[in-house]
Amino acid sequence: MSRLIPYPFVSFLLLVMWLMLTRFSLGHVVLGGALALVAGRAVAALQPARPRLRRWRLMPKLFWMIFTDIIRSNIAVAWLILTNGRHGQRKSGFVLIPLKLRDPNALALLACILTATPGTAWLEYDSDEGMLTLHVFDLLDDEQWRHIVQNRYEALLMEIFE
Amino acid sequence: MSHLETIPVWLAVLIAFFVVLGSTLVLLGALGFARLASFYDRIHAPTLGTSWGTAGIIIASMLMASYLEGRAVIHELVIGIFVMLTVPVTLILLGRAALHRDRTENSPLLPEHVLTAHRKKVQAEAEAAAEAEARAEAEPEQKLPVEDAAEDAAEGRNETGAPS
Amino acid sequence: MSALIITVALGYAQIALATAGILVGTRLLKGPRAQDRVLGLDTLYITAMLLFLVTGMRLGSMFFFEAAMVMGVIGFVATVALAKFLFRGEVIE
C-alpha cells in the first residue's frame, strides 16, 4: 500500500483537481487516478518531510479562524487605504517574534496564513534562533502582535502538528 | 445577452454583489499599491485583491456557470486554491529579497533593531569562521606528516605490490 | 431585469479591474526599485487573470477560464524566478 501509493493525500487531491477541471465520468476517474498515482511516485522521489498531524479535529477550528481573520483584516486594510491611513496617523513597522514552533510543515502553514492575511507580511525566519521578522501594516503595539502570533496561531499549530 | 435573462433576480443580485465586492477590493488594493510610500507598506496592498478580491469573483463565476449549465461547476475553485497557495509564496520570497537587499545597503527604511539582530548574527558567523580558519591553520603541522606517512605507505604498497 | 443587473455589475467590474491594472502599471513603470517592479508584475498578472474571468462571465465563454488559469501559473513561475534573481543576481545556480 505505502509502496504503491506513497502519498495518498497528494494523489487524492490531484484526482479531485483533475475531476474538477474536466467532467465527471468513469474514463476521467481512471485517467486522473493513473496520473495521480504516477505523480505520487514523483513526489516520493523528492522526499518531502511527511507531516504528522496529531489532532485532525482542530483543523476546522484553524480554518474557521483564518476565514474570519481574513475577512476582518480585509475590511481593516481597505478602510485604512480609503481613509489614507487614518489621515496620516497610521504607522507600519517591523516586529521580531521568537517562535517555539519547529515543524517545517507547520512553519510553512504559519507563513502562508500570516502573508495571505492582509496587514501582516512574513519577511524572514531565522531557523537557528527561531526568530521571525514580521512586517505589520498598522502597528499600534509590538507586544499585541507578539501575543496574537504566539498565542492565537502558534499555540494552535503546535497542538495540531507537534 | 439572452443567456442571462433566464437567471432569477435573487441570484442575479447575489452574483452582482460578489462581482462588485471582488472587483472593488482589487481596485482598492491597486490604489494602495500605487499610493503607499514604502515598499514594505506596498507589499500588503495586493493581498486585498488576492484574498477576498479573487474569492468574490470566483464565487460569482461559480454561481453563474452552475446555474446556466444546470450542474455544479466548481473548476474555478482550482484557480482560487492556486492563488491562495502561490501568492503567499511569491510575497514571502519578495519580502526576503527586499530585506536582503536593504540590509546589504544599510537602508534607512529598516529600523535599528532589525539591522542589529542581523549584524550580531553575521558577526557571530564571521567569528566562528575565523576560529575555524585559525584551527585549520594550526592543524596542518600535525596533519601533514600523517598525510605524508599515508602517501609513503600507499607508494610503498604500490612498489611492493607491482612486482608481484 | 436580471440580465440588466448582471450586465451592469460585470461592466463595473471590468472598468474597476482595468483601472486597477493601470494603477499597478504606473507603479510598475515608476519603480523606484526592482522589488517594486517585480511585485507590480505579480499584481498585474493577477489583475489581468481576474479581468479574463469577468470577461468570460460576460461573454459566457469557457475559453477565458483556460486562459486565466494559464496566466496564473505563468505569473507565479515568473515572479518566483524574478524574486530569486533579486536575491542573488543569478537565476540558475
GROMACS .gro file of C-alpha atoms in nm:
model
  419
    1MET     CA    1   0.000   0.000   0.000
    2SER     CA    2   0.259   0.255   0.107
    3ARG     CA    3   0.494   0.148  -0.175
    4LEU     CA    4   0.228   0.173  -0.445
    5ILE     CA    5   0.071   0.496  -0.314
    6PRO     CA    6   0.343   0.676  -0.117
    7TYR     CA    7   0.144   0.994  -0.066
    8PRO     CA    8  -0.226   0.905  -0.063
    9PHE     CA    9  -0.336   1.257   0.028
   10VAL     CA   10  -0.141   1.422  -0.256
   11SER     CA   11  -0.270   1.163  -0.505
   12PHE     CA   12  -0.626   1.211  -0.382
   13LEU     CA   13  -0.603   1.590  -0.420
   14LEU     CA   14  -0.464   1.553  -0.773
   15LEU     CA   15  -0.751   1.322  -0.869
   16VAL     CA   16  -1.004   1.570  -0.727
   17MET     CA   17  -0.837   1.853  -0.921
   18TRP     CA   18  -0.847   1.651  -1.243
   19LEU     CA   19  -1.217   1.581  -1.196
   20MET     CA   20  -1.285   1.948  -1.121
   21LEU     CA   21  -1.113   2.061  -1.441
   22THR     CA   22  -1.289   1.802  -1.659
   23ARG     CA   23  -1.632   1.649  -1.649
   24PHE     CA   24  -1.705   1.372  -1.402
   25SER     CA   25  -1.708   1.039  -1.589
   26LEU     CA   26  -1.562   0.691  -1.543
   27GLY     CA   27  -1.295   0.750  -1.807
   28HIS     CA   28  -1.173   1.064  -1.633
   29VAL     CA   29  -1.167   0.885  -1.296
   30VAL     CA   30  -0.941   0.614  -1.444
   31LEU     CA   31  -0.716   0.859  -1.633
   32GLY     CA   32  -0.695   1.103  -1.341
   33GLY     CA   33  -0.633   0.819  -1.098
   34ALA     CA   34  -0.345   0.685  -1.309
   35LEU     CA   35  -0.192   1.033  -1.336
   36ALA     CA   36  -0.233   1.089  -0.962
   37LEU     CA   37  -0.051   0.762  -0.885
   38VAL     CA   38   0.239   0.848  -1.116
   39ALA     CA   39   0.260   1.199  -0.969
   40GLY     CA   40   0.255   1.049  -0.618
   41ARG     CA   41   0.562   0.841  -0.709
   42ALA     CA   42   0.729   1.157  -0.845
   43VAL     CA   43   0.660   1.337  -0.516
   44ALA     CA   44   0.814   1.043  -0.328
   45ALA     CA   45   1.136   1.098  -0.526
   46LEU     CA   46   1.159   1.447  -0.374
   47GLN     CA   47   1.131   1.301  -0.022
   48PRO     CA   48   0.949   1.586   0.149
   49ALA     CA   49   0.911   1.584   0.526
   50ARG     CA   50   0.597   1.387   0.595
   51PRO     CA   51   0.357   1.595   0.806
   52ARG     CA   52   0.245   1.426   1.125
   53LEU     CA   53  -0.094   1.552   1.221
   54ARG     CA   54  -0.161   1.481   1.583
   55ARG     CA   55  -0.507   1.627   1.608
   56TRP     CA   56  -0.720   1.634   1.297
   57ARG     CA   57  -1.016   1.764   1.489
   58LEU     CA   58  -0.861   2.106   1.542
   59MET     CA   59  -0.820   2.170   1.167
   60PRO     CA   60  -1.176   2.305   1.114
   61LYS     CA   61  -1.121   2.542   1.406
   62LEU     CA   62  -0.799   2.666   1.242
   63PHE     CA   63  -0.966   2.717   0.905
   64TRP     CA   64  -1.260   2.899   1.061
   65MET     CA   65  -1.015   3.126   1.243
   66ILE     CA   66  -0.826   3.200   0.920
   67PHE     CA   67  -1.155   3.267   0.737
   68THR     CA   68  -1.284   3.518   0.991
   69ASP     CA   69  -0.944   3.683   1.036
   70ILE     CA   70  -0.905   3.733   0.660
   71ILE     CA   71  -1.249   3.896   0.636
   72ARG     CA   72  -1.177   4.122   0.932
   73SER     CA   73  -0.833   4.228   0.812
   74ASN     CA   74  -0.968   4.282   0.458
   75ILE     CA   75  -1.215   4.534   0.598
   76ALA     CA   76  -0.950   4.696   0.819
   77VAL     CA   77  -0.689   4.734   0.543
   78ALA     CA   78  -0.945   4.851   0.284
   79TRP     CA   79  -1.062   5.117   0.534
   80LEU     CA   80  -0.703   5.225   0.603
   81ILE     CA   81  -0.634   5.266   0.230
   82LEU     CA   82  -0.959   5.459   0.176
   83THR     CA   83  -0.900   5.700   0.465
   84ASN     CA   84  -0.535   5.741   0.368
   85GLY     CA   85  -0.415   5.566   0.683
   86ARG     CA   86  -0.635   5.743   0.939
   87HIS     CA   87  -0.525   6.067   0.771
   88GLY     CA   88  -0.154   6.006   0.813
   89GLN     CA   89  -0.177   5.860   1.165
   90ARG     CA   90  -0.103   5.502   1.060
   91LYS     CA   91   0.243   5.368   1.133
   92SER     CA   92   0.379   5.044   0.996
   93GLY     CA   93   0.672   4.862   1.144
   94PHE     CA   94   0.880   4.551   1.190
   95VAL     CA   95   0.819   4.314   1.477
   96LEU     CA   96   1.065   4.045   1.586
   97ILE     CA   97   0.881   3.744   1.723
   98PRO     CA   98   1.054   3.443   1.882
   99LEU     CA   99   0.878   3.121   1.780
  100LYS     CA  100   0.883   2.787   1.958
  101LEU     CA  101   0.735   2.605   1.658
  102ARG     CA  102   0.995   2.388   1.477
  103ASP     CA  103   0.799   2.154   1.246
  104PRO     CA  104   0.876   2.269   0.889
  105ASN     CA  105   0.524   2.194   0.760
  106ALA     CA  106   0.366   2.389   1.044
  107LEU     CA  107   0.603   2.681   0.984
  108ALA     CA  108   0.515   2.683   0.613
  109LEU     CA  109   0.145   2.687   0.702
  110LEU     CA  110   0.200   2.972   0.951
  111ALA     CA  111   0.393   3.169   0.687
  112CYS     CA  112   0.112   3.125   0.435
  113ILE     CA  113  -0.155   3.225   0.688
  114LEU     CA  114   0.027   3.538   0.801
  115THR     CA  115   0.111   3.650   0.446
  116ALA     CA  116  -0.229   3.572   0.296
  117THR     CA  117  -0.393   3.784   0.564
  118PRO     CA  118  -0.385   4.150   0.459
  119GLY     CA  119  -0.198   4.362   0.709
  120THR     CA  120   0.081   4.123   0.802
  121ALA     CA  121   0.372   4.009   0.586
  122TRP     CA  122   0.619   3.736   0.680
  123LEU     CA  123   0.962   3.866   0.581
  124GLU     CA  124   1.219   3.630   0.724
  125TYR     CA  125   1.259   3.338   0.959
  126ASP     CA  126   1.589   3.255   1.120
  127SER     CA  127   1.582   2.880   1.181
  128ASP     CA  128   1.883   2.883   1.416
  129GLU     CA  129   1.727   3.115   1.670
  130GLY     CA  130   1.362   3.064   1.575
  131MET     CA  131   1.325   3.439   1.522
  132LEU     CA  132   1.058   3.564   1.284
  133THR     CA  133   1.071   3.910   1.126
  134LEU     CA  134   0.715   4.023   1.060
  135HIS     CA  135   0.604   4.346   0.894
  136VAL     CA  136   0.278   4.488   1.023
  137PHE     CA  137   0.079   4.741   0.821
  138ASP     CA  138  -0.095   4.908   1.114
  139LEU     CA  139   0.138   4.876   1.411
  140LEU     CA  140  -0.003   5.012   1.734
  141ASP     CA  141   0.170   4.789   1.985
  142ASP     CA  142   0.456   4.538   1.931
  143GLU     CA  143   0.353   4.329   2.228
  144GLN     CA  144  -0.002   4.288   2.099
  145TRP     CA  145   0.122   4.136   1.772
  146ARG     CA  146   0.362   3.905   1.953
  147HIS     CA  147   0.068   3.791   2.162
  148ILE     CA  148  -0.153   3.734   1.853
  149VAL     CA  149   0.105   3.528   1.664
  150GLN     CA  150   0.226   3.327   1.963
  151ASN     CA  151  -0.099   3.257   2.141
  152ARG     CA  152  -0.352   3.262   1.860
  153TYR     CA  153  -0.177   3.078   1.577
  154GLU     CA  154   0.142   2.922   1.708
  155ALA     CA  155  -0.023   2.753   2.005
  156LEU     CA  156  -0.294   2.600   1.784
  157LEU     CA  157  -0.045   2.487   1.518
  158MET     CA  158   0.177   2.330   1.784
  159GLU     CA  159  -0.122   2.144   1.918
  160ILE     CA  160  -0.204   2.014   1.569
  161PHE     CA  161   0.145   1.927   1.447
  162GLU     CA  162   0.366   1.856   1.749
  163MET     CA  163  -2.722   3.877  -2.351
  164SER     CA  164  -3.012   3.635  -2.394
  165HIS     CA  165  -2.849   3.365  -2.182
  166LEU     CA  166  -2.850   3.600  -1.880
  167GLU     CA  167  -3.227   3.659  -1.890
  168THR     CA  168  -3.304   3.309  -1.757
  169ILE     CA  169  -3.130   3.377  -1.423
  170PRO     CA  170  -3.374   3.457  -1.139
  171VAL     CA  171  -3.346   3.805  -0.992
  172TRP     CA  172  -3.232   3.697  -0.643
  173LEU     CA  173  -2.942   3.501  -0.794
  174ALA     CA  174  -2.858   3.793  -1.022
  175VAL     CA  175  -2.838   4.024  -0.720
  176LEU     CA  176  -2.615   3.775  -0.538
  177ILE     CA  177  -2.383   3.738  -0.839
  178ALA     CA  178  -2.369   4.115  -0.885
  179PHE     CA  179  -2.288   4.160  -0.515
  180PHE     CA  180  -1.991   3.921  -0.526
  181VAL     CA  181  -1.860   4.062  -0.855
  182VAL     CA  182  -1.877   4.419  -0.726
  183LEU     CA  183  -1.722   4.321  -0.391
  184GLY     CA  184  -1.433   4.138  -0.556
  185SER     CA  185  -1.351   4.398  -0.817
  186THR     CA  186  -1.377   4.684  -0.563
  187LEU     CA  187  -1.129   4.509  -0.334
  188VAL     CA  188  -0.889   4.456  -0.626
  189LEU     CA  189  -0.923   4.824  -0.716
  190LEU     CA  190  -0.857   4.931  -0.354
  191GLY     CA  191  -0.553   4.705  -0.340
  192ALA     CA  192  -0.418   4.856  -0.662
  193LEU     CA  193  -0.490   5.207  -0.530
  194GLY     CA  194  -0.297   5.131  -0.213
  195PHE     CA  195  -0.017   4.975  -0.415
  196ALA     CA  196   0.015   5.290  -0.626
  197ARG     CA  197  -0.015   5.538  -0.339
  198LEU     CA  198   0.167   5.392  -0.037
  199ALA     CA  199   0.510   5.533   0.035
  200SER     CA  200   0.748   5.247   0.113
  201PHE     CA  201   0.796   4.901  -0.034
  202TYR     CA  202   0.716   4.727   0.295
  203ASP     CA  203   0.380   4.907   0.307
  204ARG     CA  204   0.308   4.829  -0.056
  205ILE     CA  205   0.362   4.455  -0.005
  206HIS     CA  206   0.036   4.449   0.198
  207ALA     CA  207  -0.184   4.609  -0.067
  208PRO     CA  208  -0.205   4.326  -0.327
  209THR     CA  209  -0.322   4.077  -0.061
  210LEU     CA  210  -0.658   4.258  -0.064
  211GLY     CA  211  -0.704   4.158  -0.426
  212THR     CA  212  -0.569   3.807  -0.380
  213SER     CA  213  -0.777   3.714  -0.075
  214TRP     CA  214  -1.136   3.836  -0.098
  215GLY     CA  215  -1.095   4.009  -0.433
  216THR     CA  216  -1.026   3.678  -0.605
  217ALA     CA  217  -1.271   3.490  -0.382
  218GLY     CA  218  -1.559   3.724  -0.468
  219ILE     CA  219  -1.512   3.698  -0.843
  220ILE     CA  220  -1.464   3.321  -0.828
  221ILE     CA  221  -1.778   3.269  -0.617
  222ALA     CA  222  -1.979   3.481  -0.863
  223SER     CA  223  -1.837   3.292  -1.162
  224MET     CA  224  -1.919   2.958  -0.998
  225LEU     CA  225  -2.275   3.062  -0.915
  226MET     CA  226  -2.341   3.184  -1.268
  227ALA     CA  227  -2.184   2.890  -1.450
  228SER     CA  228  -2.357   2.639  -1.220
  229TYR     CA  229  -2.699   2.791  -1.284
  230LEU     CA  230  -2.653   2.825  -1.660
  231GLU     CA  231  -2.516   2.473  -1.711
  232GLY     CA  232  -2.758   2.310  -1.467
  233ARG     CA  233  -2.481   2.128  -1.278
  234ALA     CA  234  -2.227   2.221  -1.013
  235VAL     CA  235  -1.940   2.390  -1.198
  236ILE     CA  236  -1.658   2.420  -0.947
  237HIS     CA  237  -1.348   2.433  -1.166
  238GLU     CA  238  -1.299   2.800  -1.070
  239LEU     CA  239  -1.208   2.669  -0.725
  240VAL     CA  240  -0.884   2.538  -0.876
  241ILE     CA  241  -0.782   2.896  -0.963
  242GLY     CA  242  -0.888   3.012  -0.616
  243ILE     CA  243  -0.686   2.746  -0.436
  244PHE     CA  244  -0.393   2.808  -0.668
  245VAL     CA  245  -0.393   3.182  -0.596
  246MET     CA  246  -0.434   3.122  -0.221
  247LEU     CA  247  -0.129   2.892  -0.223
  248THR     CA  248   0.105   3.072  -0.462
  249VAL     CA  249   0.061   3.438  -0.367
  250PRO     CA  250   0.199   3.396  -0.012
  251VAL     CA  251   0.498   3.210  -0.158
  252THR     CA  252   0.582   3.490  -0.401
  253LEU     CA  253   0.523   3.759  -0.138
  254ILE     CA  254   0.747   3.585   0.117
  255LEU     CA  255   1.021   3.543  -0.145
  256LEU     CA  256   0.993   3.909  -0.249
  257GLY     CA  257   0.989   4.026   0.113
  258ARG     CA  258   1.301   3.829   0.192
  259ALA     CA  259   1.475   3.951  -0.122
  260ALA     CA  260   1.388   4.314  -0.038
  261LEU     CA  261   1.507   4.270   0.320
  262HIS     CA  262   1.829   4.113   0.198
  263ARG     CA  263   1.893   4.396  -0.048
  264ASP     CA  264   1.811   4.668   0.204
  265ARG     CA  265   2.036   4.509   0.463
  266THR     CA  266   2.337   4.491   0.237
  267GLU     CA  267   2.288   4.863   0.168
  268ASN     CA  268   2.212   4.954   0.533
  269SER     CA  269   1.894   5.118   0.406
  270PRO     CA  270   1.731   5.379   0.632
  271LEU     CA  271   1.398   5.202   0.571
  272LEU     CA  272   1.496   4.932   0.818
  273PRO     CA  273   1.473   5.018   1.189
  274GLU     CA  274   1.772   4.968   1.414
  275HIS     CA  275   1.651   4.652   1.590
  276VAL     CA  276   1.611   4.463   1.261
  277LEU     CA  277   1.959   4.564   1.150
  278THR     CA  278   2.131   4.493   1.482
  279ALA     CA  279   1.978   4.147   1.518
  280HIS     CA  280   2.118   4.057   1.178
  281ARG     CA  281   2.453   4.226   1.237
  282LYS     CA  282   2.504   4.027   1.556
  283LYS     CA  283   2.438   3.707   1.367
  284VAL     CA  284   2.675   3.796   1.083
  285GLN     CA  285   2.940   3.889   1.338
  286ALA     CA  286   2.898   3.561   1.523
  287GLU     CA  287   2.923   3.372   1.194
  288ALA     CA  288   3.238   3.565   1.096
  289GLU     CA  289   3.393   3.490   1.435
  290ALA     CA  290   3.309   3.123   1.402
  291ALA     CA  291   3.459   3.117   1.052
  292ALA     CA  292   3.776   3.295   1.173
  293GLU     CA  293   3.805   3.047   1.458
  294ALA     CA  294   3.769   2.755   1.220
  295GLU     CA  295   4.031   2.910   0.994
  296ALA     CA  296   4.270   2.958   1.284
  297ARG     CA  297   4.218   2.595   1.385
  298ALA     CA  298   4.277   2.485   1.026
  299GLU     CA  299   4.599   2.688   1.019
  300ALA     CA  300   4.721   2.536   1.342
  301GLU     CA  301   4.640   2.183   1.236
  302PRO     CA  302   4.841   2.126   0.912
  303GLU     CA  303   5.164   2.090   1.107
  304GLN     CA  304   5.020   1.786   1.279
  305LYS     CA  305   4.826   1.675   0.977
  306LEU     CA  306   5.091   1.689   0.704
  307PRO     CA  307   5.322   1.422   0.848
  308VAL     CA  308   5.026   1.189   0.874
  309GLU     CA  309   4.937   1.252   0.510
  310ASP     CA  310   5.300   1.205   0.409
  311ALA     CA  311   5.314   0.883   0.601
  312ALA     CA  312   4.992   0.767   0.437
  313GLU     CA  313   5.128   0.858   0.094
  314ASP     CA  314   5.452   0.681   0.169
  315ALA     CA  315   5.261   0.379   0.282
  316ALA     CA  316   5.048   0.385  -0.034
  317GLU     CA  317   5.354   0.425  -0.256
  318GLY     CA  318   5.530   0.157  -0.065
  319ARG     CA  319   5.236  -0.074  -0.114
  320ASN     CA  320   5.234   0.003  -0.485
  321GLU     CA  321   5.605  -0.061  -0.510
  322THR     CA  322   5.579  -0.382  -0.327
  323GLY     CA  323   5.252  -0.471  -0.499
  324ALA     CA  324   5.369  -0.403  -0.858
  325PRO     CA  325   5.632  -0.673  -0.895
  326SER     CA  326   5.409  -0.949  -0.760
  327MET     CA  327  -3.422   4.261  -1.530
  328SER     CA  328  -3.165   4.007  -1.412
  329ALA     CA  329  -2.968   4.049  -1.735
  330LEU     CA  330  -2.952   4.423  -1.667
  331ILE     CA  331  -2.830   4.375  -1.307
  332ILE     CA  332  -2.558   4.130  -1.409
  333THR     CA  333  -2.450   4.333  -1.713
  334VAL     CA  334  -2.415   4.649  -1.505
  335ALA     CA  335  -2.222   4.465  -1.232
  336LEU     CA  336  -1.991   4.298  -1.483
  337GLY     CA  337  -1.937   4.627  -1.666
  338TYR     CA  338  -1.844   4.792  -1.338
  339ALA     CA  339  -1.610   4.505  -1.256
  340GLN     CA  340  -1.439   4.532  -1.594
  341ILE     CA  341  -1.385   4.905  -1.552
  342ALA     CA  342  -1.263   4.861  -1.191
  343LEU     CA  343  -1.020   4.585  -1.286
  344ALA     CA  344  -0.890   4.778  -1.586
  345THR     CA  345  -0.836   5.085  -1.363
  346ALA     CA  346  -0.659   4.863  -1.111
  347GLY     CA  347  -0.436   4.735  -1.390
  348ILE     CA  348  -0.349   5.092  -1.492
  349LEU     CA  349  -0.270   5.188  -1.129
  350VAL     CA  350  -0.048   4.884  -1.088
  351GLY     CA  351   0.111   4.962  -1.425
  352THR     CA  352   0.206   5.315  -1.315
  353ARG     CA  353   0.381   5.170  -1.010
  354LEU     CA  354   0.547   4.915  -1.235
  355LEU     CA  355   0.687   5.193  -1.451
  356LYS     CA  356   0.769   5.427  -1.161
  357GLY     CA  357   0.953   5.173  -0.950
  358PRO     CA  358   1.157   5.308  -0.770
  359ARG     CA  359   1.337   4.982  -0.701
  360ALA     CA  360   1.345   4.642  -0.867
  361GLN     CA  361   1.137   4.473  -0.596
  362ASP     CA  362   0.854   4.723  -0.657
  363ARG     CA  363   0.853   4.633  -1.024
  364VAL     CA  364   0.850   4.259  -0.957
  365LEU     CA  365   0.565   4.295  -0.708
  366GLY     CA  366   0.387   4.515  -0.963
  367LEU     CA  367   0.426   4.250  -1.231
  368ASP     CA  368   0.284   3.983  -0.999
  369THR     CA  369  -0.014   4.202  -0.911
  370LEU     CA  370  -0.068   4.289  -1.277
  371TYR     CA  371  -0.079   3.919  -1.366
  372ILE     CA  372  -0.346   3.853  -1.104
  373THR     CA  373  -0.550   4.159  -1.204
  374ALA     CA  374  -0.539   4.052  -1.569
  375MET     CA  375  -0.639   3.699  -1.467
  376LEU     CA  376  -0.944   3.830  -1.283
  377LEU     CA  377  -1.029   4.056  -1.577
  378PHE     CA  378  -1.024   3.749  -1.802
  379LEU     CA  379  -1.258   3.565  -1.563
  380VAL     CA  380  -1.503   3.857  -1.558
  381THR     CA  381  -1.490   3.893  -1.937
  382GLY     CA  382  -1.554   3.519  -1.966
  383MET     CA  383  -1.860   3.553  -1.744
  384ARG     CA  384  -1.991   3.837  -1.958
  385LEU     CA  385  -1.944   3.656  -2.288
  386GLY     CA  386  -2.043   3.316  -2.147
  387SER     CA  387  -1.731   3.156  -2.290
  388MET     CA  388  -1.521   2.878  -2.139
  389PHE     CA  389  -1.201   2.976  -2.320
  390PHE     CA  390  -1.136   3.273  -2.094
  391PHE     CA  391  -1.124   3.040  -1.796
  392GLU     CA  392  -0.847   2.834  -1.952
  393ALA     CA  393  -0.654   3.149  -2.042
  394ALA     CA  394  -0.695   3.280  -1.686
  395MET     CA  395  -0.556   2.959  -1.542
  396VAL     CA  396  -0.252   2.958  -1.771
  397MET     CA  397  -0.195   3.321  -1.678
  398GLY     CA  398  -0.200   3.238  -1.307
  399VAL     CA  399   0.054   2.958  -1.349
  400ILE     CA  400   0.291   3.162  -1.566
  401GLY     CA  401   0.264   3.463  -1.334
  402PHE     CA  402   0.366   3.252  -1.037
  403VAL     CA  403   0.668   3.097  -1.208
  404ALA     CA  404   0.782   3.434  -1.347
  405THR     CA  405   0.760   3.606  -1.009
  406VAL     CA  406   0.944   3.330  -0.827
  407ALA     CA  407   1.224   3.339  -1.085
  408LEU     CA  408   1.250   3.719  -1.063
  409ALA     CA  409   1.248   3.715  -0.681
  410LYS     CA  410   1.526   3.458  -0.691
  411PHE     CA  411   1.712   3.685  -0.929
  412LEU     CA  412   1.679   3.979  -0.686
  413PHE     CA  413   1.826   3.763  -0.413
  414ARG     CA  414   2.143   3.654  -0.581
  415GLY     CA  415   2.165   3.820  -0.919
  416GLU     CA  416   2.156   3.481  -1.091
  417VAL     CA  417   1.853   3.277  -1.190
  418ILE     CA  418   2.025   2.943  -1.233
  419GLU     CA  419   2.288   2.843  -0.985
   0.00000   0.00000   0.00000
